[in-house]
């Protein structure tokens, strides 16, 4: 897929996911990742879901890589620090090929 289309597909998938989950109002923690791991955004009520959905639609940066392993480790750290996230699931949407250290 051409690079300039990848971000739009990833955003569309994420927007659809958020819109479906907005009805249930579950706790969502969100970070972007490319050549760096982005800041943490959360959604817990309709207003914060709407704000997160607007944020997702404004994303337009394609970094110079896909630091999936670092993003997964950050998600695990986030989950371990927040009691209410015990048993959380991690959804990963990526448009890049990555290598992971499977022993880690």
Coordinates of N, CA and C in Angstrom, one line a residue:
X1 N 0.8 -1.2 0.0 CA 0.0 0.0 0.0 C 0.9 1.2 0.0
X2 N 0.5 2.2 -0.7 CA 1.3 3.4 -0.8 C 1.3 4.1 0.6
X3 N 2.5 4.7 0.9 CA 2.6 5.3 2.2 C 1.6 6.3 2.6
X4 N 1.2 7.2 1.7 CA 0.2 8.2 2.0 C -1.2 7.7 2.3
X5 N -1.5 6.5 1.9 CA -2.8 5.9 2.1 C -2.8 5.1 3.4
X6 N -1.6 4.7 3.9 CA -1.6 3.8 5.1 C -2.1 4.5 6.3
X7 N -1.8 5.7 6.5 CA -2.2 6.4 7.7 C -3.7 6.6 7.7
X8 N -4.3 6.8 6.6 CA -5.8 7.0 6.5 C -6.5 5.7 6.8
X9 N -6.0 4.6 6.4 CA -6.6 3.3 6.7 C -6.5 3.0 8.2
X10 N -5.3 3.2 8.8 CA -5.2 3.0 10.2 C -6.1 3.9 11.0
X11 N -6.3 5.2 10.6 CA -7.2 6.1 11.3 C -8.6 5.7 11.1
X12 N -9.0 5.2 10.0 CA -10.4 4.7 9.7 C -10.7 3.5 10.6
X13 N -9.8 2.6 10.8 CA -10.0 1.4 11.6 C -10.1 1.9 13.1
X14 N -9.2 2.8 13.5 CA -9.3 3.3 14.9 C -10.6 4.1 15.2
X15 N -11.0 4.9 14.2 CA -12.2 5.7 14.4 C -13.4 4.8 14.5
X16 N -13.5 3.8 13.7 CA -14.6 2.8 13.8 C -14.6 2.1 15.1
X17 N -13.4 1.6 15.6 CA -13.3 1.0 16.9 C -13.8 1.9 18.0
X18 N -13.3 3.2 18.0 CA -13.7 4.1 19.0 C -15.2 4.4 19.0
X19 N -15.8 4.5 17.8 CA -17.2 4.8 17.7 C -18.0 3.7 18.2
X20 N -17.6 2.5 17.9 CA -18.4 1.3 18.4 C -18.2 1.2 19.9
X21 N -17.1 1.5 20.5 CA -16.8 1.4 21.9 C -17.4 2.5 22.7
X22 N -17.7 3.6 22.0 CA -18.3 4.8 22.7 C -19.6 4.5 23.3
X23 N -20.4 3.6 22.7 CA -21.7 3.2 23.2 C -21.6 2.5 24.6
X24 N -20.5 1.7 24.7 CA -20.3 1.0 26.0 C -19.5 1.8 27.0
X25 N -18.9 2.8 26.6 CA -18.1 3.7 27.5 C -17.1 3.0 28.4
X26 N -16.4 2.1 27.8 CA -15.3 1.4 28.5 C -14.1 2.4 28.5
X27 N -13.1 2.0 29.3 CA -11.9 2.9 29.5 C -11.0 2.6 28.3
X28 N -10.6 3.6 27.6 CA -9.7 3.5 26.5 C -8.5 4.3 26.8
X29 N -7.3 3.6 26.6 CA -6.0 4.3 26.7 C -5.4 4.2 25.3
X30 N -4.9 5.3 24.8 CA -4.4 5.3 23.4 C -3.1 6.0 23.3
X31 N -2.2 5.4 22.5 CA -0.9 6.0 22.2 C -0.6 5.7 20.7
X32 N -0.1 6.7 20.1 CA 0.4 6.5 18.7 C 1.9 5.9 18.8
X33 N 2.4 5.3 17.8 CA 3.8 4.9 17.7 C 4.2 4.9 16.3
X34 N 5.4 5.4 16.0 CA 6.0 5.3 14.8 C 7.5 5.2 15.1
X35 N 8.3 6.3 14.8 CA 9.7 6.3 15.2 C 9.8 6.7 16.7
X36 N 8.7 7.0 17.3 CA 8.7 7.3 18.8 C 7.3 6.9 19.3
X37 N 7.2 6.7 20.6 CA 5.9 6.4 21.2 C 5.3 7.7 21.7
X38 N 4.0 7.9 21.3 CA 3.4 9.1 21.6 C 2.8 9.2 23.0
X39 N 2.3 10.4 23.4 CA 1.7 10.6 24.7 C 0.4 9.8 24.9
X40 N 0.1 9.6 26.1 CA -1.1 8.8 26.5 C -2.3 9.7 26.5
X41 N -3.4 9.2 25.8 CA -4.7 9.8 25.7 C -5.7 8.8 26.3
X42 N -6.7 9.3 27.0 CA -7.7 8.3 27.5 C -9.1 8.8 27.2
X43 N -10.0 7.9 27.2 CA -11.4 8.2 27.0 C -12.2 7.3 28.0
X44 N -13.1 8.0 28.7 CA -13.9 7.2 29.7 C -15.4 7.6 29.7
X45 N -15.7 8.7 29.0 CA -17.1 9.2 28.9 C -17.3 9.8 27.5
X46 N -18.5 10.2 27.2 CA -18.8 10.6 25.8 C -18.0 11.8 25.4
X47 N -17.8 12.7 26.3 CA -17.0 13.9 25.9 C -15.5 13.5 25.6
X48 N -14.9 12.7 26.5 CA -13.5 12.3 26.2 C -13.4 11.4 25.0
X49 N -14.4 10.6 24.7 CA -14.4 9.8 23.5 C -14.5 10.7 22.3
X50 N -15.4 11.7 22.3 CA -15.5 12.6 21.2 C -14.1 13.4 21.0
X51 N -13.5 13.8 22.1 CA -12.2 14.5 22.0 C -11.1 13.5 21.4
X52 N -11.1 12.3 21.8 CA -10.1 11.3 21.3 C -10.4 11.1 19.8
X53 N -11.7 11.0 19.4 CA -12.0 10.7 18.0 C -11.5 11.9 17.2
X54 N -11.7 13.1 17.7 CA -11.2 14.3 17.0 C -9.7 14.3 16.9
X55 N -9.1 13.9 17.9 CA -7.6 13.8 17.9 C -7.1 12.8 16.9
X56 N -7.8 11.7 16.8 CA -7.4 10.7 15.8 C -7.5 11.2 14.4
X57 N -8.6 11.9 14.1 CA -8.8 12.4 12.8 C -7.8 13.5 12.4
X58 N -7.1 14.1 13.4 CA -6.1 15.2 13.1 C -4.7 14.6 12.9
X59 N -4.5 13.3 13.2 CA -3.2 12.7 13.1 C -2.8 12.7 11.6
X60 N -1.6 13.2 11.3 CA -1.2 13.3 9.9 C 0.3 13.0 9.7
X61 N 1.0 12.6 10.8 CA 2.4 12.4 10.8 C 2.8 10.9 10.5
X62 N 3.6 10.7 9.6 CA 4.2 9.3 9.3 C 5.6 9.4 9.7
X63 N 6.0 8.7 10.8 CA 7.4 8.7 11.2 C 8.3 7.9 10.3
X64 N 9.5 7.7 10.7 CA 10.5 7.1 10.0 C 10.8 5.6 10.5
X65 N 9.7 5.0 10.9 CA 9.9 3.6 11.4 C 8.7 3.2 12.2
X66 N 8.8 1.9 12.7 CA 7.7 1.4 13.5 C 8.2 0.7 14.7
X67 N 8.2 1.4 15.9 CA 8.7 0.9 17.1 C 7.7 0.1 17.9
X68 N 7.2 -0.9 17.3 CA 6.1 -1.7 17.9 C 6.6 -2.3 19.2
X69 N 7.8 -2.8 19.3 CA 8.2 -3.5 20.5 C 8.2 -2.4 21.7
X70 N 8.7 -1.3 21.4 CA 8.7 -0.2 22.4 C 7.3 0.2 22.8
X71 N 6.4 0.2 21.8 CA 5.0 0.6 22.1 C 4.3 -0.5 23.0
X72 N 4.6 -1.8 22.7 CA 4.0 -2.8 23.5 C 4.5 -2.8 24.9
X73 N 5.8 -2.6 25.1 CA 6.4 -2.5 26.4 C 5.8 -1.3 27.2
X74 N 5.6 -0.1 26.5 CA 5.0 1.0 27.1 C 3.5 0.7 27.5
X75 N 2.8 0.0 26.7 CA 1.4 -0.4 27.0 C 1.4 -1.3 28.3
X76 N 2.3 -2.2 28.3 CA 2.4 -3.1 29.5 C 2.8 -2.3 30.8
X77 N 3.6 -1.3 30.6 CA 4.0 -0.5 31.8 C 2.8 0.3 32.2
X78 N 2.0 0.9 31.2 CA 0.8 1.7 31.5 C -0.2 0.8 32.3
X79 N -0.4 -0.4 31.8 CA -1.3 -1.3 32.4 C -0.9 -1.7 33.9
X80 N 0.4 -1.9 34.1 CA 0.8 -2.3 35.4 C 0.7 -1.2 36.4
X81 N 0.7 0.1 35.9 CA 0.7 1.2 36.8 C -0.8 1.6 37.2
X82 N -1.7 1.1 36.4 CA -3.1 1.5 36.6 C -4.0 0.4 37.1
X83 N -4.4 0.3 38.3 CA -5.2 -0.8 38.8 C -6.4 -1.1 38.0
X84 N -7.1 0.0 37.6 CA -8.3 -0.3 36.8 C -8.1 -0.9 35.4
X85 N -6.9 -1.0 35.0 CA -6.6 -1.6 33.7 C -6.2 -3.1 33.9
X86 N -6.3 -3.7 35.1 CA -5.9 -5.1 35.3 C -6.8 -5.9 34.3
X87 N -6.2 -6.8 33.6 CA -6.9 -7.6 32.6 C -7.2 -6.9 31.3
X88 N -6.6 -5.8 31.1 CA -6.8 -5.0 29.9 C -6.3 -5.8 28.6
X89 N -6.9 -5.4 27.5 CA -6.5 -6.0 26.2 C -5.8 -4.9 25.5
X90 N -4.9 -5.3 24.6 CA -4.1 -4.3 23.8 C -4.5 -4.5 22.3
X91 N -4.9 -3.5 21.7 CA -5.3 -3.5 20.3 C -4.1 -2.7 19.6
X92 N -3.5 -3.4 18.6 CA -2.4 -2.8 17.9 C -2.8 -2.6 16.4
X93 N -2.8 -1.4 16.0 CA -3.0 -1.1 14.5 C -1.7 -0.6 14.0
X94 N -1.1 -1.3 13.0 CA 0.1 -0.8 12.4 C 0.1 -1.0 10.9
X95 N 0.8 -0.1 10.3 CA 0.9 -0.2 8.8 C 2.3 -0.6 8.4
X96 N 3.1 -0.9 9.3 CA 4.5 -1.2 9.0 C 4.9 -2.6 9.3
X97 N 6.0 -3.0 8.7 CA 6.6 -4.3 9.1 C 7.6 -4.1 10.2
X98 N 7.5 -5.0 11.2 CA 8.4 -4.8 12.4 C 9.1 -6.1 12.7
X99 N 10.1 -6.0 13.5 CA 10.8 -7.1 14.1 C 10.7 -7.0 15.6
X100 N 10.4 -8.2 16.2 CA 10.2 -8.2 17.7 C 11.3 -9.2 18.3
X101 N 11.8 -8.8 19.4 CA 12.6 -9.7 20.2 C 11.7 -10.7 21.0
X102 N 11.4 -11.9 20.4 CA 10.5 -12.8 21.0 C 10.8 -13.2 22.4
X103 N 12.1 -13.3 22.8 CA 12.4 -13.7 24.2 C 12.1 -12.6 25.1
X104 N 12.1 -11.3 24.7 CA 11.8 -10.2 25.6 C 10.3 -10.2 25.9

